[in-house]
Short mmCIF file of C-alpha atoms in Angstrom, two decimals:
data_model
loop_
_atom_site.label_atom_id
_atom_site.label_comp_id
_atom_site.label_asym_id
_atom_site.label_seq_id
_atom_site.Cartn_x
_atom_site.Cartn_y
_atom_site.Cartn_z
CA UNK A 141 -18.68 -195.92 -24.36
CA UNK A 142 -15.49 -197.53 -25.28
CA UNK A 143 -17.14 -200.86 -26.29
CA UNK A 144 -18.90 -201.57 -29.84
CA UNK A 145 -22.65 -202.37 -29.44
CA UNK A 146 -22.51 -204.36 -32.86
CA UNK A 147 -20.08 -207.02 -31.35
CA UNK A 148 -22.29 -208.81 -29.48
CA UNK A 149 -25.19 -210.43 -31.48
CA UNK A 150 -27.52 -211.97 -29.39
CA UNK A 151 -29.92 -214.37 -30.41
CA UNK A 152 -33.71 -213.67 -30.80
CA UNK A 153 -36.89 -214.69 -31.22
CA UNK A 154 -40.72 -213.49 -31.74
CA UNK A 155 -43.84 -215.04 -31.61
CA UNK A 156 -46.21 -213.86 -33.77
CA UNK A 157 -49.73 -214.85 -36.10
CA UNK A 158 -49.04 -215.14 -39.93
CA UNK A 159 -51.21 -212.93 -41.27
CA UNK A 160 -50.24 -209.85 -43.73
CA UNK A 161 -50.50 -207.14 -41.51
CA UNK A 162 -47.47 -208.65 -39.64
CA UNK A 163 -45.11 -209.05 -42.60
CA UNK A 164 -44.20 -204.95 -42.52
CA UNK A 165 -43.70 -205.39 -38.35
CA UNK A 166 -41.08 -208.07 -39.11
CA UNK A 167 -39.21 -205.67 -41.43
CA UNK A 168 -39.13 -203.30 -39.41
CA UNK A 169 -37.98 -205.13 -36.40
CA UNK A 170 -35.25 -206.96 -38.69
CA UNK A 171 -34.05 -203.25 -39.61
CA UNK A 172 -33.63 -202.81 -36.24
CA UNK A 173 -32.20 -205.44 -35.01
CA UNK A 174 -29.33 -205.75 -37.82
CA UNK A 175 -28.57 -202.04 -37.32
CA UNK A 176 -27.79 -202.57 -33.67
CA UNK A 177 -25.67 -205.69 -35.01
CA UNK A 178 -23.39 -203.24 -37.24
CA UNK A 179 -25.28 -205.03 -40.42
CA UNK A 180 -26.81 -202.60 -42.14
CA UNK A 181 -26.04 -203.60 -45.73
CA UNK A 182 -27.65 -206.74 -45.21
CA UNK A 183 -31.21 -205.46 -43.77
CA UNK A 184 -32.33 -205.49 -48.03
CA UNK A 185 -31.48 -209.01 -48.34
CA UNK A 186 -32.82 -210.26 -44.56
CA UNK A 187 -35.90 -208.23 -45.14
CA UNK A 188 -36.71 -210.34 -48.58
CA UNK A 189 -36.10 -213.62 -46.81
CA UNK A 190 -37.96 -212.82 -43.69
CA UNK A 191 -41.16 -211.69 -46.60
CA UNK A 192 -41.21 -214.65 -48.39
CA UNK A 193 -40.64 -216.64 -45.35
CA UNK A 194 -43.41 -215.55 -43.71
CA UNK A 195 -45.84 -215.22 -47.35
CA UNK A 196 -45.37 -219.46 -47.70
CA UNK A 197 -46.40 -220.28 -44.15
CA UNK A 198 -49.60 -217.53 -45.36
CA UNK A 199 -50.00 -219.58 -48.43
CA UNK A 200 -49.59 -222.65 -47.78
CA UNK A 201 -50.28 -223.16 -44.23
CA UNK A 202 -52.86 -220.63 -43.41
CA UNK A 203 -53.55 -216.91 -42.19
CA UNK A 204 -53.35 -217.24 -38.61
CA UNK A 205 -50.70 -219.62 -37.96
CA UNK A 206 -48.86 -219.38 -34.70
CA UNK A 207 -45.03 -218.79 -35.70
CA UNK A 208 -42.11 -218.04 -34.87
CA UNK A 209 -38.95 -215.57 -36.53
CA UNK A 210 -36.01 -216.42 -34.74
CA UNK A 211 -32.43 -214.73 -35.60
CA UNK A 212 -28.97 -215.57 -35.08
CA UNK A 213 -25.49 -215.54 -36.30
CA UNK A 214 -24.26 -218.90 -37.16
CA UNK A 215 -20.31 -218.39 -37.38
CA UNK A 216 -20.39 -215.04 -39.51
CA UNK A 217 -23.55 -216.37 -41.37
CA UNK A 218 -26.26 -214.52 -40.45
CA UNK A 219 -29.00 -217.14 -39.35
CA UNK A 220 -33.01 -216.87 -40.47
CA UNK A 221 -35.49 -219.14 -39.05
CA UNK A 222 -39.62 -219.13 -39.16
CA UNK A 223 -41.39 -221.52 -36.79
CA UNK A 224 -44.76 -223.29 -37.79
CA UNK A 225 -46.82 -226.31 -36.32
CA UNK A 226 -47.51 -227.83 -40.05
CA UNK A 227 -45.00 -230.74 -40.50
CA UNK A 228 -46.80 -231.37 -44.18
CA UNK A 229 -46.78 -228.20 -45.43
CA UNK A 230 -43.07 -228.12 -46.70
CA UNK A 231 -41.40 -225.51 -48.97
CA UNK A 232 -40.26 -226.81 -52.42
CA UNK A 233 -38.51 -224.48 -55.19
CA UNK A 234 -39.99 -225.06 -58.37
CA UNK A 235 -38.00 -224.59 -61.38
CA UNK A 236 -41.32 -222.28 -62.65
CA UNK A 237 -41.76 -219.89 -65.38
CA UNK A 238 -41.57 -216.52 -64.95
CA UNK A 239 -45.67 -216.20 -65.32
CA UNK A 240 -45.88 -218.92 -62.58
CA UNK A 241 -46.70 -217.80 -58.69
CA UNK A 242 -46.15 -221.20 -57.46
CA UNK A 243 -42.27 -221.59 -56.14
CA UNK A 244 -41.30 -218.28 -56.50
CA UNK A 245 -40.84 -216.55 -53.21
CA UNK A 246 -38.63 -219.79 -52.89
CA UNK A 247 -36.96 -218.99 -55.47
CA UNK A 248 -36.00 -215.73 -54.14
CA UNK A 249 -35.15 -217.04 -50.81
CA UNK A 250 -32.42 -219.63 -52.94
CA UNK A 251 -31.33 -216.62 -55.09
CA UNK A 252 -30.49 -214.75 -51.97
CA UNK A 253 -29.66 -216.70 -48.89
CA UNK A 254 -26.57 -219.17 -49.21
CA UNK A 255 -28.33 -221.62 -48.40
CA UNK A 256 -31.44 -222.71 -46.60
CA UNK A 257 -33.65 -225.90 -45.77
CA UNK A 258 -36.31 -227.13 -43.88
CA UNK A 259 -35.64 -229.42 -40.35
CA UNK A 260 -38.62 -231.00 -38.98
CA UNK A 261 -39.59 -231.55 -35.33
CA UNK A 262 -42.22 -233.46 -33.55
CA UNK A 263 -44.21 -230.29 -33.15
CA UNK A 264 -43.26 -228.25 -35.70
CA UNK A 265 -41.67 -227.79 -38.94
CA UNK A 266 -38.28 -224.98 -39.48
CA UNK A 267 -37.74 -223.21 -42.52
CA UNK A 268 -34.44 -221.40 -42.41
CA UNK A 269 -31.91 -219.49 -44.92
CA UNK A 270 -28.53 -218.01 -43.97
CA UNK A 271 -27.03 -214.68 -45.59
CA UNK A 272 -23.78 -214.40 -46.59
CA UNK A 273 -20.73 -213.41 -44.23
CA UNK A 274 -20.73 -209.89 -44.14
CA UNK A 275 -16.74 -208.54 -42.61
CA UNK A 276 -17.40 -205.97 -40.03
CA UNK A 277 -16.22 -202.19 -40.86
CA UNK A 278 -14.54 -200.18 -37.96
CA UNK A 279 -16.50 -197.93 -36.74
CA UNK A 280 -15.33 -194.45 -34.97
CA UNK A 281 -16.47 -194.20 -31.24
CA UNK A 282 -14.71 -190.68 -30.97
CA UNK A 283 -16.32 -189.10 -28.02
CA UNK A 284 -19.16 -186.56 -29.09
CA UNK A 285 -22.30 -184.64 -27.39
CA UNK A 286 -24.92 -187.27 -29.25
CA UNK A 287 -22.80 -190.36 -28.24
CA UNK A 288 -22.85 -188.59 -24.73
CA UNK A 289 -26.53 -188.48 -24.69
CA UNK A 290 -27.49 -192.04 -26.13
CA UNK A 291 -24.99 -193.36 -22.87
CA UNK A 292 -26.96 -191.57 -21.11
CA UNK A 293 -30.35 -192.30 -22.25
CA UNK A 294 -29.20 -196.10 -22.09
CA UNK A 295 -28.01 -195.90 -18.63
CA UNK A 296 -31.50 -193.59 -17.40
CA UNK A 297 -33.46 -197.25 -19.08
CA UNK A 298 -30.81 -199.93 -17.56
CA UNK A 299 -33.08 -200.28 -14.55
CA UNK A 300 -36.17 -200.41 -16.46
CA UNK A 301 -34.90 -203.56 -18.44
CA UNK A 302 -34.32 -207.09 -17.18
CA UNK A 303 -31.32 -209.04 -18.23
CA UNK A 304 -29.49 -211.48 -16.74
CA UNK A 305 -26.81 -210.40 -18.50
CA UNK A 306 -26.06 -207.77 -16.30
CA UNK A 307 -23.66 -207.75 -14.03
CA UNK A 308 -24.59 -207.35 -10.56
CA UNK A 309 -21.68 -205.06 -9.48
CA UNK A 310 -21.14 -203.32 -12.76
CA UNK A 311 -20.99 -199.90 -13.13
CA UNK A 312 -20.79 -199.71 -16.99
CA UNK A 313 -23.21 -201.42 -18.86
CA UNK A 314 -22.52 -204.47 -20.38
CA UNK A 315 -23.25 -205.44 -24.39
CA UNK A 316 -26.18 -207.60 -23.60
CA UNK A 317 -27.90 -204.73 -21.37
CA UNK A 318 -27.10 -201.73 -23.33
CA UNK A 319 -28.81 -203.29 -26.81
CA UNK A 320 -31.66 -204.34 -24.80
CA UNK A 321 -32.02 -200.92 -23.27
CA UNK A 322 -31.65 -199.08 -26.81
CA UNK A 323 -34.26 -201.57 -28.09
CA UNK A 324 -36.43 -200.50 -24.97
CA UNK A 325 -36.04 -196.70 -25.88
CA UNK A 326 -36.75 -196.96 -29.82
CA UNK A 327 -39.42 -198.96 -29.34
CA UNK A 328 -41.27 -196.79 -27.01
CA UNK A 329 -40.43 -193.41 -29.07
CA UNK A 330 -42.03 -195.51 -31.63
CA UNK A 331 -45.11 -196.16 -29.79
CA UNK A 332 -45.08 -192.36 -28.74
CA UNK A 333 -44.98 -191.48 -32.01
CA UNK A 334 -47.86 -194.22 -33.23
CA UNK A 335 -49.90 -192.84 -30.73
CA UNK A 336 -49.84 -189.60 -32.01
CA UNK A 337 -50.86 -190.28 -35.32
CA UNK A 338 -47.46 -190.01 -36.74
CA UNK A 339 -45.94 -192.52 -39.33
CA UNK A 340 -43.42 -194.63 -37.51
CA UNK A 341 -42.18 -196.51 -40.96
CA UNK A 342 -41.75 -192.99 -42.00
CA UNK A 343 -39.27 -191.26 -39.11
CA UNK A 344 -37.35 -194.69 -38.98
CA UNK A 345 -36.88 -194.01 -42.44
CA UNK A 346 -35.58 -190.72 -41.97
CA UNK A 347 -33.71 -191.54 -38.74
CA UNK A 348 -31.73 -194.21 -40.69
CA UNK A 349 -30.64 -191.43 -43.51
CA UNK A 350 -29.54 -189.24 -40.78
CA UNK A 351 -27.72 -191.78 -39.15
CA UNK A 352 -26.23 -193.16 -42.43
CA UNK A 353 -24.88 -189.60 -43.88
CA UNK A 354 -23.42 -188.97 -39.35
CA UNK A 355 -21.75 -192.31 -39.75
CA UNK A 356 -19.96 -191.81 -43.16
CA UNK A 357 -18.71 -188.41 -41.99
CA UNK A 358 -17.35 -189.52 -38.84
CA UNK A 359 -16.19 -193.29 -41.04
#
């Protein structure tokens, strides 16, 4: 695959119910997602924004709160936004001591994020930070036997996933379809693995050291 997956960033977005039990989903799915981006060194940073994101619509609006993460890259910002109904309910940063709960995961997001702020809609209310640029690294596509296989394992899924991004005559997959497709496959090796009784925070975990000590000997 002569292409790099990272260049195309694609916008996306998840529905979800703010409640606790969700907060480690969204990490992991913001791992994921960055990853396939080619933005690894800013997962940390996303994760903590995404966290305290999330905890003040918890807080503040209530467990069980239809929202909504949506990601995207605005210029080379990377682009953070969570979704609620409550148009009252806004963040504030309080200038609190370090004892203090109130304001803090605010706090966080400000000492993180480049900026952020809060629009509000008719129906909703959008609470959103942006990370700093972060310049992409070249990355070595050298041909090898485990690039071989992921092509192949993405091209075995392409007509499993729907895109319109496809093209109808293509042979090769294009960006759009071949992240989709490697979302399809590590999500269901996931499940597999859930299903089994197996850990999946844990082998993503160990996946991502594998993959981090590959790519700095083939950097």
């Amino acid at each position: 695959m002569h292409n790099d997956l990272r260049t195309h960033r694609k916008p996306w977005s998840l529905a979800f119910v703010a409640e606790p039990k969700e907060v480690a989903v969204l990490r992991r799915l913001m791992r994921l997602h960055l990853n396939l981006w080619g933005l690894p060194e800013v997962v940390g940073d996303a994760q903590l924004c995404v966290t305290e994101l999330v905890s003040n619509v918890i807080t503040h609006v209530g467990t069980g709160t239809p929202t909504t993460l949506a990601v995207s890259m605005n210029g080379a910002h990377l682009r953070i936004e969570i979704q609620d109904p409550d148009t009252r309910a806004l963040p504030t940063l309080l200038q609190s001591g370090v004892d203090s709960e109130g304001g803090r995961g605010m706090a966080l997001v400000d000492a993180t994020a480049v900026r952020w702020g809060v629009e509000l809609h008719g129906d909703r209310k959008v609470t959103w930070c942006e990370l700093a640029p972060v310049a992409d690294l070249p990355v070595s596509m050298h041909d090898s036997p485990r690039l071989s296989r992921a092509e192949g394992l993405l091209e075995l899924y392409r007509a499993e996933v729907p895109s319109s991004a496809a093209n109808a005559g293509s042979h090769r997959l294009s960006l759009a379809r071949a992240e989709e497709a490697a979302i399809a496959i590590i999500t269901d090796l996931l499940l597999w693995l859930h299903g089994r009784g197996r850990d999946a925070d844990e082998l993503l975990d160990r996946a991502q050291t594998h993959f981090e000590a590959e790519a700095r000997t083939s950097a």
